GROMACS .gro file of C-alpha atoms in nm:
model
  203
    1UNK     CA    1  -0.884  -0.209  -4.294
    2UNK     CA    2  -0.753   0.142  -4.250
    3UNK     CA    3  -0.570   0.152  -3.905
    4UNK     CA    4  -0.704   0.385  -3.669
    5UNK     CA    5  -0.544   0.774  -3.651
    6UNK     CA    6  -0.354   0.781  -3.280
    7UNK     CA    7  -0.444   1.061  -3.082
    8UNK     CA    8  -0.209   1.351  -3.026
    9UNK     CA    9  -0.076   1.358  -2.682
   10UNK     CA   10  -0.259   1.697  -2.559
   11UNK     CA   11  -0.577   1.483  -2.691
   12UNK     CA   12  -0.547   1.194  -2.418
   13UNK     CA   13  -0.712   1.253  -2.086
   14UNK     CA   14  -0.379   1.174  -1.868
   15UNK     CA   15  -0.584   1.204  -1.562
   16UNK     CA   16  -0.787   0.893  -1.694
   17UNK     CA   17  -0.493   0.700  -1.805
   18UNK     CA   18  -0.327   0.781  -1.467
   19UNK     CA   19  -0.636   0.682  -1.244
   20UNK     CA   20  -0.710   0.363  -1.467
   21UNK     CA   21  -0.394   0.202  -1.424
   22UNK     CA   22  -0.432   0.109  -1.060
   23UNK     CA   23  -0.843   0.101  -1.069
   24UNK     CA   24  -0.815  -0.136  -1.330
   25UNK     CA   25  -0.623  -0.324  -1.123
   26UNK     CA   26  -0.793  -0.278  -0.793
   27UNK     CA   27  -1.107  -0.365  -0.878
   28UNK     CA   28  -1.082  -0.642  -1.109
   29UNK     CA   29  -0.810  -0.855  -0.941
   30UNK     CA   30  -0.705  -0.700  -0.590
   31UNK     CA   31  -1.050  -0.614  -0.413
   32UNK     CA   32  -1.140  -0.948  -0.491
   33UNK     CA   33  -0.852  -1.154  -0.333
   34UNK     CA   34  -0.903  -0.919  -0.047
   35UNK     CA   35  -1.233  -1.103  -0.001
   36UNK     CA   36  -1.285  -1.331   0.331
   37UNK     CA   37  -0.908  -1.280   0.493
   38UNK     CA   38  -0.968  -1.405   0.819
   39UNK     CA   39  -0.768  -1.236   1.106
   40UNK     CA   40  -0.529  -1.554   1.146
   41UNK     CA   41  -0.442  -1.546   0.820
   42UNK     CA   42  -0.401  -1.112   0.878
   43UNK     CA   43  -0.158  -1.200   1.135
   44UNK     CA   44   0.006  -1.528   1.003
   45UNK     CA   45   0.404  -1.558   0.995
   46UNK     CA   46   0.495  -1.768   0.739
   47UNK     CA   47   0.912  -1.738   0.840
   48UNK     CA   48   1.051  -1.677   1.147
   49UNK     CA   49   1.176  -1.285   1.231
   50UNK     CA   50   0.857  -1.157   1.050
   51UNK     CA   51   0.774  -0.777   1.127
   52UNK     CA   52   0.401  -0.724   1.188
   53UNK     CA   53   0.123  -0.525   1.360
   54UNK     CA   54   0.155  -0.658   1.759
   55UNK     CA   55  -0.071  -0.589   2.050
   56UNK     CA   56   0.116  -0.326   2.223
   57UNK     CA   57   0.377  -0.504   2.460
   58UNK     CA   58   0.378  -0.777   2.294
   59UNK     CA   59   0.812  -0.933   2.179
   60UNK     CA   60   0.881  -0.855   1.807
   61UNK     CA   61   1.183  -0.978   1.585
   62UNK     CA   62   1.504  -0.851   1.755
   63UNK     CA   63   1.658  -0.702   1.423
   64UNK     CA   64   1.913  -0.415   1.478
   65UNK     CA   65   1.767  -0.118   1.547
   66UNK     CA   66   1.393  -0.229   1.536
   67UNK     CA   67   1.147  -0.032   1.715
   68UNK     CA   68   0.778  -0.048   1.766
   69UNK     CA   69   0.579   0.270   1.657
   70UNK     CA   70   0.196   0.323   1.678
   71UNK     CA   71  -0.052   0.546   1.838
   72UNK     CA   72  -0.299   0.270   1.953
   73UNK     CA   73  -0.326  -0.031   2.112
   74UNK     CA   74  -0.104  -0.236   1.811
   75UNK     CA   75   0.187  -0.127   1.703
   76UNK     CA   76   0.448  -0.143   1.415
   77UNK     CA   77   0.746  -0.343   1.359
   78UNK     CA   78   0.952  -0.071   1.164
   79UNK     CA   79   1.338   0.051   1.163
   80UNK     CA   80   1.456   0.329   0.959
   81UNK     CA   81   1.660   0.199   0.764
   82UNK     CA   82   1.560  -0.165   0.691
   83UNK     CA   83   1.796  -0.448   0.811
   84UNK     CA   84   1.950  -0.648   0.526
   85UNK     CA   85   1.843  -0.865   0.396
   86UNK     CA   86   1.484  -0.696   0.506
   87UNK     CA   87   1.249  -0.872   0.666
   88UNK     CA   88   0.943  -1.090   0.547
   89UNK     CA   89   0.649  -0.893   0.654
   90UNK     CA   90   0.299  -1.046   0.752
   91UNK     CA   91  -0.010  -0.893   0.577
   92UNK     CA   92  -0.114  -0.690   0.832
   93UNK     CA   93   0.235  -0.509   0.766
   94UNK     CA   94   0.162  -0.432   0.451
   95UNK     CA   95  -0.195  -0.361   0.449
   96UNK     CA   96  -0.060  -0.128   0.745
   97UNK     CA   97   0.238  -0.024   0.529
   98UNK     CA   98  -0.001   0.074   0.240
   99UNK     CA   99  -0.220   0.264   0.432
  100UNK     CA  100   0.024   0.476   0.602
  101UNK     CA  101   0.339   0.490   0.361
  102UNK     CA  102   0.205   0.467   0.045
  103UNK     CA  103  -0.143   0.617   0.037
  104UNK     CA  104  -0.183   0.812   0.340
  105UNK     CA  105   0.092   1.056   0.347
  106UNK     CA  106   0.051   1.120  -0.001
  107UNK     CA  107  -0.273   1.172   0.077
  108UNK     CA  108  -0.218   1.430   0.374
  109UNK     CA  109   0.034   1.632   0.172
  110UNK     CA  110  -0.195   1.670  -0.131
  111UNK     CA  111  -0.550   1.601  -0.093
  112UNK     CA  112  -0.659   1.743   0.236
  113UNK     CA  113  -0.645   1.361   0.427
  114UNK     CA  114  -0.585   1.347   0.776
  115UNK     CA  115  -0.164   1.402   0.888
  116UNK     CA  116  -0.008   1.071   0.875
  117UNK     CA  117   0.303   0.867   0.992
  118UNK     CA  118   0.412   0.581   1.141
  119UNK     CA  119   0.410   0.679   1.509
  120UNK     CA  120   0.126   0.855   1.520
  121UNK     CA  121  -0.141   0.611   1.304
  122UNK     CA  122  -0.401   0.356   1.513
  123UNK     CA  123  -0.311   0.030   1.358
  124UNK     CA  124  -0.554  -0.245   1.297
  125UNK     CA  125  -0.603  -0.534   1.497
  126UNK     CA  126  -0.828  -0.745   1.267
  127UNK     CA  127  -0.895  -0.816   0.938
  128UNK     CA  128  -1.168  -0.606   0.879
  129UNK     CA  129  -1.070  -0.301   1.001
  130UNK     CA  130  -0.721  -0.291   0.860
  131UNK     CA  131  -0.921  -0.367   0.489
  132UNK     CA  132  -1.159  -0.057   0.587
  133UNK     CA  133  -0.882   0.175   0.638
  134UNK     CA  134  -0.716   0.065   0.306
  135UNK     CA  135  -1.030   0.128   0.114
  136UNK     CA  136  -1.087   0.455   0.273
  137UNK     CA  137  -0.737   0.537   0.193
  138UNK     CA  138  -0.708   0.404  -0.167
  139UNK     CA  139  -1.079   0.614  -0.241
  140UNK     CA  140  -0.908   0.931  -0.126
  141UNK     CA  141  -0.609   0.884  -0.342
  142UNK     CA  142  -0.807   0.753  -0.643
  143UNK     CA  143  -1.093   1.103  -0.587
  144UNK     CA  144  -0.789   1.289  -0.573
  145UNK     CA  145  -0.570   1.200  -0.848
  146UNK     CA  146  -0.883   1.231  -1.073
  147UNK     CA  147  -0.978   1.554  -0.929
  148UNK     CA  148  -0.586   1.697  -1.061
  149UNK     CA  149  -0.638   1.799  -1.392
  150UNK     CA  150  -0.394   1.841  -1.623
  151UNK     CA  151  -0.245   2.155  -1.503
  152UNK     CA  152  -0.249   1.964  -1.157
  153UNK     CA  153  -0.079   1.631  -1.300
  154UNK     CA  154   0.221   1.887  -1.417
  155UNK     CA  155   0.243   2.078  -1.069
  156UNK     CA  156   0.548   1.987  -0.870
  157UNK     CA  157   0.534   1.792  -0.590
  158UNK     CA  158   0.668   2.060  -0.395
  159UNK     CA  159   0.889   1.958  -0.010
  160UNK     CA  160   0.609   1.754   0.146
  161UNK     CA  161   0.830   1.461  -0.115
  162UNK     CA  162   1.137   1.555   0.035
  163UNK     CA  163   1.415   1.460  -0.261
  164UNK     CA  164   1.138   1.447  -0.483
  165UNK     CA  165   1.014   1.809  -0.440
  166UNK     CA  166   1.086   1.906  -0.765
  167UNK     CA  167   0.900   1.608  -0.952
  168UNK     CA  168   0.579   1.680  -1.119
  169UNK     CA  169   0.254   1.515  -0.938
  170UNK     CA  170   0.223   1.280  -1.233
  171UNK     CA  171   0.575   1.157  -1.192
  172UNK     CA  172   0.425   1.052  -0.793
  173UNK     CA  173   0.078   0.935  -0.912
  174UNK     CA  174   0.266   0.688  -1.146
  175UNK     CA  175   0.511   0.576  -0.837
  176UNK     CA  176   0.243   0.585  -0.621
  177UNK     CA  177   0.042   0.313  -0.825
  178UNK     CA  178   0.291   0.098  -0.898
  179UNK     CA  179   0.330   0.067  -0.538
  180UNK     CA  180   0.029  -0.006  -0.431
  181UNK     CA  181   0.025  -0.291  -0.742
  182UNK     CA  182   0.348  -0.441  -0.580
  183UNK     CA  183   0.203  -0.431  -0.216
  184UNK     CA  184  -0.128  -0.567  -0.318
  185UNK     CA  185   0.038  -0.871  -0.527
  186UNK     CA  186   0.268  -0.946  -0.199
  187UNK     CA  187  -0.069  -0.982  -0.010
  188UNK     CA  188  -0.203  -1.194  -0.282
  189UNK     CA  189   0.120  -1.424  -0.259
  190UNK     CA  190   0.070  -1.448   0.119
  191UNK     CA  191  -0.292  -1.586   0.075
  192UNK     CA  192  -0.208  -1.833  -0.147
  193UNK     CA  193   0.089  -1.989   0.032
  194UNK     CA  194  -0.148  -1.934   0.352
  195UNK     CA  195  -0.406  -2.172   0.162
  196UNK     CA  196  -0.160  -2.429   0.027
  197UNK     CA  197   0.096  -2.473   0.313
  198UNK     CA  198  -0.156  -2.594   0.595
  199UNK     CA  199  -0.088  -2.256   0.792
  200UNK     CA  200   0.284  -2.373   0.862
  201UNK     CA  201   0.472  -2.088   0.973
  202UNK     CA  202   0.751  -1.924   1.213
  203UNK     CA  203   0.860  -2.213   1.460
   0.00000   0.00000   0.00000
């Protein structure tokens, strides 16, 4: 059996190949074990010194130069830079960091989303809503990287990136993927050892 002629690379619809490496993902493995998280297990602390999302006023981990940074009523464990070793985060940090860090700014420096940092975003206080702003994030970032084009994949990022000005849009849409695949499989991790630990935690 002949095998099959590859396709030259200005054939390939990078935009596709781009977009289907996270969707793939997303909605065949992540959307799925985002199913049914309950807000204790949102909020769960597996280790002690765990940075999370906190009702306003409430103590967090007393790492070196850790602040608390939100616009709402819950706020952000965060300190710029990390402590090391870095902290285990809770889910709702992540979900929180992926909606804000990974997604969202992108998403306000390239596809028209709303402006977007740490201090200034409402942070979730259950379950649900954190998972609705992480959909509506990750739909903005997926409409937008397929809305590119190739001419768009190859534009630079420009000095929303900072040190990465200079790097094409592709060279982001590739980072920003893998990030979100990382993030997603560290809230995966949690919900497993949430379900086979009997909820032990920080003591």
């Amino acid at each position: 059996m002949p095998e099959p002629t590859p396709k030259p690379r200005d054939a390939l619809d990078w935009n596709g190949v781009l977009a289907e490496q996270l969707e793939w993902h997303w909605n065949h493995h992540l959307r799925r074990r985002f199913e049914g998280l309950t807000d204790e297990e949102y909020l769960w602390e597996p280790v002690r010194g765990c940075w999370s999302v906190r009702p306003r006023g409430t103590h967090g981990p007393e790492a070196d130069g850790a602040v608390q940074l939100g616009a709402g009523p819950f706020v952000l464990d965060y300190a710029d830079p990390e402590p090391v070793p870095a902290p285990v985060t809770t889910i709702a940090w992540r979900i929180a960091h992926l909606v804000v860090g990974v997604f969202g700014q992108r998403n306000a420096s390239h596809f028209g989303g709303p402006a977007m940092d740490y201090a200034g975003h409402r942070y979730a206080g259950t379950a649900a809503e954190a998972l609705d702003q992480l959909e509506e994030a990750h739909a903005r970032w997926r409409d937008g990287v397929a809305d590119l084009g190739a001419e768009g994949l190859l534009r630079r990022c420009g000095p929303a990136e900072g040190p990465y000005a200079e790097a094409s849009l592709a060279e982001l849409v590739v980072h920003i993927n893998r990030e979100a695949i990382h993030h997603g499989a560290e809230i995966c991790l949690l919900r497993d050892l949430y379900a086979h630990t009997g909820h032990h935690g920080a003591r």
